[in-house]
């Protein structure tokens, strides 16, 4: 296997880790409006992801940096062609981080309500737009002979991409609901399981349609296996949630995300950004990659740094593993 193939796999792993981890905290952010009935319950939801949300975003930064270094042509075409939706995502992530930090800085109800509304929208919008972006990447966009995107923003809002956005939105919300059930106690835990069932059923229908459409367009035998794993895992997650097996439900919803992302990257390879105008103008792991020397240095650095980051993040989850409920929220922090 060539180094550019290795780095394609590594970038796929980074995006998979990002969607697995950021997926549930996007879902929890969305649930602050859909599930929480009062301010203490909103505080409970925010506290379930409070210690980990910023660590989850490290995977996005690493995926973007790795793409820039390993496949500069891919990075340039992607970020120039998808400039507006990626800018919206970036603004949402900035505002979301500020909202988590500033919400409790003042006691006024309007102040806290406005930041809670910001958390909701800046979780929902990226959850949708990431699906739109990857739906376009896998299906192909208008790239010319110079490897430049020549389409418009409207071209990105095609039916396949919009369906992909609905899949990531509902799947992340389901992932967040089972995470909430896993991390909470009391009535909010019961309601999270009930909401997870409803959202999970909708997500299963949308995901099946989107993955089958992608498979028909550009899939092969390997991507078909990943598709089957994703669908089976999602059905199993729904079953585990109905039985109150929250740990299994969360693990299986995570497997669903991992398998679905793997299916997209398997459908994509050896392209990194197909051209819908002419297949010969597509960006591939070969014509979009950096020099072998650059990839070699990156491989050594990744081999040293990646295990350390994963150990630290795993330790963080272990430290904050206990369930919480409204009884754990101090009276002054609940308002």
Short mmCIF file of C-alpha atoms in Angstrom, two decimals:
data_model
loop_
_atom_site.label_atom_id
_atom_site.label_comp_id
_atom_site.label_asym_id
_atom_site.label_seq_id
_atom_site.Cartn_x
_atom_site.Cartn_y
_atom_site.Cartn_z
CA UNK A 1 0.00 0.00 0.00
CA UNK A 2 1.36 3.41 -1.02
CA UNK A 3 1.66 6.20 1.54
CA UNK A 4 -1.04 8.25 -0.17
CA UNK A 5 -3.40 5.29 0.25
CA UNK A 6 -2.42 5.06 3.93
CA UNK A 7 -3.21 8.72 4.43
CA UNK A 8 -6.55 8.39 2.70
CA UNK A 9 -7.40 5.71 5.26
CA UNK A 10 -6.08 7.82 8.14
CA UNK A 11 -8.14 10.83 7.05
CA UNK A 12 -11.20 8.57 6.81
CA UNK A 13 -10.48 7.41 10.38
CA UNK A 14 -10.21 11.01 11.58
CA UNK A 15 -13.53 11.98 10.02
CA UNK A 16 -15.11 8.82 11.42
CA UNK A 17 -13.85 9.67 14.92
CA UNK A 18 -15.11 13.22 14.55
CA UNK A 19 -18.61 12.18 13.51
CA UNK A 20 -18.76 9.52 16.23
CA UNK A 21 -17.76 11.95 19.00
CA UNK A 22 -19.07 15.29 17.77
CA UNK A 23 -22.18 13.52 16.52
CA UNK A 24 -23.52 12.83 20.00
CA UNK A 25 -22.69 16.28 21.34
CA UNK A 26 -24.40 17.88 18.32
CA UNK A 27 -27.33 15.62 19.20
CA UNK A 28 -27.31 16.70 22.84
CA UNK A 29 -27.23 20.36 21.75
CA UNK A 30 -30.30 19.75 19.59
CA UNK A 31 -32.03 18.01 22.50
CA UNK A 32 -31.76 21.13 24.66
CA UNK A 33 -34.87 22.28 22.75
CA UNK A 34 -36.51 18.95 21.93
CA UNK A 35 -36.12 17.14 25.25
CA UNK A 36 -35.40 19.52 28.14
CA UNK A 37 -38.53 20.91 29.81
CA UNK A 38 -36.95 23.51 32.06
CA UNK A 39 -33.66 25.22 32.84
CA UNK A 40 -32.31 22.53 35.24
CA UNK A 41 -32.85 19.86 32.57
CA UNK A 42 -31.09 22.01 29.99
CA UNK A 43 -28.24 22.35 32.44
CA UNK A 44 -28.13 18.56 32.85
CA UNK A 45 -27.88 18.09 29.07
CA UNK A 46 -25.15 20.69 28.74
CA UNK A 47 -23.23 19.15 31.64
CA UNK A 48 -23.23 15.70 29.99
CA UNK A 49 -21.02 17.06 27.22
CA UNK A 50 -19.41 19.98 29.05
CA UNK A 51 -16.11 18.18 29.81
CA UNK A 52 -15.72 16.63 26.35
CA UNK A 53 -17.20 18.77 23.57
CA UNK A 54 -14.02 20.78 22.94
CA UNK A 55 -11.89 17.61 22.87
CA UNK A 56 -14.26 16.15 20.29
CA UNK A 57 -13.59 19.08 17.97
CA UNK A 58 -9.87 18.26 17.98
CA UNK A 59 -10.71 15.47 15.53
CA UNK A 60 -12.06 18.02 13.06
CA UNK A 61 -8.96 20.21 13.35
CA UNK A 62 -6.74 17.18 12.85
CA UNK A 63 -8.76 15.95 9.86
CA UNK A 64 -8.56 19.37 8.23
CA UNK A 65 -4.85 19.73 8.94
CA UNK A 66 -4.10 16.23 7.69
CA UNK A 67 -6.03 16.89 4.48
CA UNK A 68 -4.11 20.13 3.92
CA UNK A 69 -0.74 18.43 4.44
CA UNK A 70 -1.37 15.07 2.75
CA UNK A 71 -3.69 16.13 -0.10
CA UNK A 72 -3.22 19.88 -0.73
CA UNK A 73 -5.01 19.77 -4.08
CA UNK A 74 -8.05 18.16 -2.43
CA UNK A 75 -7.98 20.72 0.38
CA UNK A 76 -7.74 23.65 -2.04
CA UNK A 77 -10.60 22.48 -4.27
CA UNK A 78 -12.80 21.47 -1.34
CA UNK A 79 -12.42 24.66 0.67
CA UNK A 80 -12.73 26.96 -2.33
CA UNK A 81 -15.74 25.18 -3.83
CA UNK A 82 -17.52 24.61 -0.52
CA UNK A 83 -16.46 27.96 0.92
CA UNK A 84 -19.88 29.24 2.00
CA UNK A 85 -21.22 26.09 3.75
CA UNK A 86 -17.86 25.48 5.43
CA UNK A 87 -17.77 29.11 6.58
CA UNK A 88 -21.26 28.69 8.07
CA UNK A 89 -20.08 25.56 9.89
CA UNK A 90 -17.00 27.38 11.19
CA UNK A 91 -19.06 30.32 12.47
CA UNK A 92 -21.48 27.91 14.14
CA UNK A 93 -18.65 26.07 15.89
CA UNK A 94 -17.18 29.36 17.14
CA UNK A 95 -20.51 30.64 18.44
CA UNK A 96 -21.28 27.23 19.96
CA UNK A 97 -18.05 27.23 21.93
CA UNK A 98 -18.72 30.77 23.17
CA UNK A 99 -22.27 29.78 24.15
CA UNK A 100 -21.06 26.89 26.31
CA UNK A 101 -18.61 29.16 28.10
CA UNK A 102 -20.76 32.29 28.45
CA UNK A 103 -24.21 30.87 29.22
CA UNK A 104 -23.71 30.73 32.99
CA UNK A 105 -21.65 33.91 33.29
CA UNK A 106 -24.72 36.01 34.16
CA UNK A 107 -27.90 35.10 36.06
CA UNK A 108 -30.42 36.95 33.88
CA UNK A 109 -32.99 34.64 32.28
CA UNK A 110 -32.86 36.34 28.86
CA UNK A 111 -29.07 36.04 28.80
CA UNK A 112 -29.13 32.31 29.47
CA UNK A 113 -32.08 31.66 27.16
CA UNK A 114 -30.35 33.40 24.25
CA UNK A 115 -27.18 31.33 24.69
CA UNK A 116 -29.26 28.14 24.96
CA UNK A 117 -30.95 29.04 21.68
CA UNK A 118 -27.51 29.57 20.16
CA UNK A 119 -26.41 26.10 21.35
CA UNK A 120 -29.46 24.56 19.68
CA UNK A 121 -29.02 26.23 16.29
CA UNK A 122 -25.23 25.90 16.19
CA UNK A 123 -25.63 22.18 16.83
CA UNK A 124 -28.44 21.64 14.31
CA UNK A 125 -26.96 23.59 11.38
CA UNK A 126 -23.53 21.84 11.29
CA UNK A 127 -25.18 18.46 11.85
CA UNK A 128 -27.16 19.08 8.66
CA UNK A 129 -24.44 20.76 6.59
CA UNK A 130 -21.83 18.03 7.17
CA UNK A 131 -24.19 15.56 5.53
CA UNK A 132 -24.75 17.94 2.62
CA UNK A 133 -20.99 18.36 2.17
CA UNK A 134 -20.17 14.65 2.19
CA UNK A 135 -23.17 13.85 0.02
CA UNK A 136 -21.69 16.16 -2.63
CA UNK A 137 -18.13 14.88 -2.22
CA UNK A 138 -19.13 11.25 -2.75
CA UNK A 139 -21.55 11.85 -5.62
CA UNK A 140 -19.26 14.27 -7.46
CA UNK A 141 -19.22 18.00 -8.15
CA UNK A 142 -18.35 20.26 -11.07
CA UNK A 143 -14.55 20.16 -11.26
CA UNK A 144 -12.84 21.28 -14.45
CA UNK A 145 -9.61 20.14 -16.11
CA UNK A 146 -7.61 22.43 -13.78
CA UNK A 147 -9.07 20.70 -10.70
CA UNK A 148 -11.07 23.80 -9.81
CA UNK A 149 -14.70 23.82 -8.68
CA UNK A 150 -16.78 25.66 -11.29
CA UNK A 151 -20.26 25.09 -9.88
CA UNK A 152 -22.36 27.36 -7.67
CA UNK A 153 -23.70 27.12 -4.14
CA UNK A 154 -27.05 26.10 -5.62
CA UNK A 155 -25.43 23.06 -7.25
CA UNK A 156 -24.51 21.81 -3.77
CA UNK A 157 -28.16 21.78 -2.73
CA UNK A 158 -29.12 18.78 -4.87
CA UNK A 159 -31.51 16.03 -3.70
CA UNK A 160 -28.75 13.52 -2.87
CA UNK A 161 -26.85 16.01 -0.72
CA UNK A 162 -29.96 17.31 1.03
CA UNK A 163 -30.95 13.74 1.86
CA UNK A 164 -27.45 13.24 3.25
CA UNK A 165 -27.96 16.30 5.43
CA UNK A 166 -31.20 14.90 6.82
CA UNK A 167 -29.45 11.59 7.53
CA UNK A 168 -26.64 13.17 9.55
CA UNK A 169 -29.09 15.45 11.35
CA UNK A 170 -31.40 12.63 12.46
CA UNK A 171 -28.61 10.13 13.08
CA UNK A 172 -26.66 12.55 15.26
CA UNK A 173 -29.85 13.41 17.16
CA UNK A 174 -30.48 9.70 17.78
CA UNK A 175 -26.85 9.25 18.83
CA UNK A 176 -27.22 12.17 21.22
CA UNK A 177 -30.48 10.82 22.65
CA UNK A 178 -29.01 7.41 23.51
CA UNK A 179 -25.95 9.18 24.95
CA UNK A 180 -28.28 11.28 27.11
CA UNK A 181 -30.08 8.15 28.32
CA UNK A 182 -26.69 6.62 29.13
CA UNK A 183 -25.48 9.67 31.06
CA UNK A 184 -28.57 10.75 33.02
CA UNK A 185 -30.92 9.55 35.74
CA UNK A 186 -34.57 10.13 36.46
CA UNK A 187 -37.37 11.24 34.17
CA UNK A 188 -35.09 12.84 31.58
CA UNK A 189 -33.44 9.45 31.06
CA UNK A 190 -36.80 7.78 30.34
CA UNK A 191 -37.89 10.52 27.95
CA UNK A 192 -34.54 10.40 26.16
CA UNK A 193 -35.09 6.70 25.40
CA UNK A 194 -38.59 7.37 24.07
CA UNK A 195 -37.38 10.22 21.86
CA UNK A 196 -34.47 8.09 20.67
CA UNK A 197 -36.91 5.47 19.39
CA UNK A 198 -38.87 8.02 17.35
CA UNK A 199 -35.83 9.77 15.91
CA UNK A 200 -34.03 6.46 15.32
CA UNK A 201 -36.89 5.07 13.22
CA UNK A 202 -36.91 8.20 11.05
CA UNK A 203 -33.13 8.07 10.75
CA UNK A 204 -33.24 4.40 9.72
CA UNK A 205 -35.58 5.15 6.82
CA UNK A 206 -33.57 8.14 5.63
CA UNK A 207 -30.20 6.40 6.06
CA UNK A 208 -31.31 3.33 4.13
CA UNK A 209 -32.50 5.49 1.22
CA UNK A 210 -29.32 7.60 1.18
CA UNK A 211 -26.87 4.69 1.48
CA UNK A 212 -28.68 2.64 -1.18
CA UNK A 213 -28.64 5.66 -3.51
CA UNK A 214 -24.90 6.13 -2.89
CA UNK A 215 -24.24 2.42 -3.37
CA UNK A 216 -26.11 2.41 -6.67
CA UNK A 217 -24.14 5.44 -7.90
CA UNK A 218 -20.59 4.55 -6.92
CA UNK A 219 -20.47 1.57 -4.59
CA UNK A 220 -18.74 -1.79 -4.84
CA UNK A 221 -18.65 -5.00 -2.84
CA UNK A 222 -16.73 -3.51 0.09
CA UNK A 223 -19.03 -0.53 0.42
CA UNK A 224 -22.01 -2.88 0.28
CA UNK A 225 -20.68 -4.76 3.29
CA UNK A 226 -20.29 -1.49 5.18
CA UNK A 227 -23.83 -0.50 4.20
CA UNK A 228 -25.24 -3.75 5.58
CA UNK A 229 -23.27 -3.32 8.83
CA UNK A 230 -24.60 0.23 9.22
CA UNK A 231 -28.22 -0.80 8.72
CA UNK A 232 -28.00 -3.85 10.98
CA UNK A 233 -26.25 -1.84 13.71
CA UNK A 234 -28.90 0.88 13.59
CA UNK A 235 -31.73 -1.66 13.89
CA UNK A 236 -29.88 -3.36 16.76
CA UNK A 237 -29.37 0.04 18.45
CA UNK A 238 -33.11 0.67 18.27
CA UNK A 239 -33.76 -2.75 19.80
CA UNK A 240 -31.26 -2.17 22.60
CA UNK A 241 -32.79 1.22 23.32
CA UNK A 242 -36.28 -0.30 23.59
CA UNK A 243 -34.96 -2.83 26.12
CA UNK A 244 -33.28 -0.12 28.16
CA UNK A 245 -29.78 -1.37 27.34
CA UNK A 246 -28.37 2.11 27.02
CA UNK A 247 -24.69 1.17 26.84
CA UNK A 248 -25.35 -1.23 23.98
CA UNK A 249 -27.64 1.28 22.25
CA UNK A 250 -24.91 3.95 22.34
CA UNK A 251 -22.21 1.54 21.19
CA UNK A 252 -24.38 0.30 18.32
CA UNK A 253 -25.39 3.81 17.24
CA UNK A 254 -21.67 4.54 17.17
CA UNK A 255 -21.08 1.46 15.00
CA UNK A 256 -23.78 2.78 12.66
CA UNK A 257 -21.93 6.06 12.23
CA UNK A 258 -18.57 4.33 11.79
CA UNK A 259 -19.94 1.92 9.17
CA UNK A 260 -21.85 4.66 7.31
CA UNK A 261 -18.77 6.90 7.08
CA UNK A 262 -16.66 3.90 6.04
CA UNK A 263 -19.20 3.15 3.33
CA UNK A 264 -18.89 6.70 1.97
CA UNK A 265 -15.09 6.59 1.89
CA UNK A 266 -15.08 3.11 0.33
CA UNK A 267 -17.42 4.41 -2.37
CA UNK A 268 -15.11 7.36 -2.90
CA UNK A 269 -11.74 5.57 -3.19
CA UNK A 270 -9.47 5.97 -5.18
CA UNK A 271 -11.04 9.37 -5.82
CA UNK A 272 -10.97 12.03 -3.16
CA UNK A 273 -13.27 14.38 -5.05
CA UNK A 274 -14.93 13.06 -8.22
CA UNK A 275 -15.73 15.37 -11.11
CA UNK A 276 -19.29 15.22 -12.39
CA UNK A 277 -18.18 16.90 -15.64
CA UNK A 278 -15.55 14.38 -16.70
CA UNK A 279 -14.20 11.39 -14.70
CA UNK A 280 -10.71 12.17 -16.00
CA UNK A 281 -10.81 15.51 -14.17
CA UNK A 282 -11.46 13.88 -10.79
CA UNK A 283 -9.08 14.40 -7.90
CA UNK A 284 -7.59 11.10 -6.79
CA UNK A 285 -5.26 9.89 -4.05
CA UNK A 286 -2.49 10.05 -6.65
CA UNK A 287 -2.88 13.43 -8.34
CA UNK A 288 -3.99 15.28 -5.19
CA UNK A 289 -1.33 14.03 -2.76
CA UNK A 290 1.82 15.63 -1.37
CA UNK A 291 5.30 14.30 -2.10
CA UNK A 292 6.33 10.90 -0.68
CA UNK A 293 8.86 12.61 1.60
CA UNK A 294 6.15 14.83 3.13
CA UNK A 295 3.87 11.85 3.66
CA UNK A 296 6.72 9.90 5.26
CA UNK A 297 7.41 12.64 7.81
CA UNK A 298 3.68 12.96 8.55
CA UNK A 299 3.42 9.22 9.12
CA UNK A 300 6.15 9.26 11.77
CA UNK A 301 4.60 12.25 13.54
CA UNK A 302 1.14 10.66 13.47
CA UNK A 303 2.51 7.39 14.85
CA UNK A 304 3.87 9.26 17.88
CA UNK A 305 1.13 11.82 18.54
CA UNK A 306 -2.08 9.90 17.80
CA UNK A 307 -1.81 7.30 20.62
CA UNK A 308 -1.08 10.08 23.15
CA UNK A 309 -4.13 12.09 22.09
CA UNK A 310 -6.38 9.03 22.20
CA UNK A 311 -5.11 8.03 25.65
CA UNK A 312 -5.73 11.50 27.02
CA UNK A 313 -9.21 11.72 25.54
CA UNK A 314 -10.08 8.24 26.78
CA UNK A 315 -8.94 9.23 30.27
CA UNK A 316 -11.21 12.30 30.13
CA UNK A 317 -14.25 10.16 29.33
CA UNK A 318 -13.34 7.78 32.15
CA UNK A 319 -13.07 10.58 34.72
CA UNK A 320 -16.47 12.01 33.76
CA UNK A 321 -18.24 8.67 33.31
CA UNK A 322 -20.90 8.99 36.05
CA UNK A 323 -24.56 9.73 35.41
CA UNK A 324 -26.07 13.06 36.41
CA UNK A 325 -29.57 14.38 37.03
CA UNK A 326 -31.36 17.54 38.10
CA UNK A 327 -30.58 16.71 41.74
CA UNK A 328 -26.89 17.29 40.94
CA UNK A 329 -27.48 20.81 39.66
CA UNK A 330 -26.89 23.49 42.26
CA UNK A 331 -29.86 25.81 42.73
CA UNK A 332 -27.90 28.88 41.67
CA UNK A 333 -26.61 27.12 38.52
CA UNK A 334 -30.06 26.02 37.42
CA UNK A 335 -31.23 29.55 36.70
#
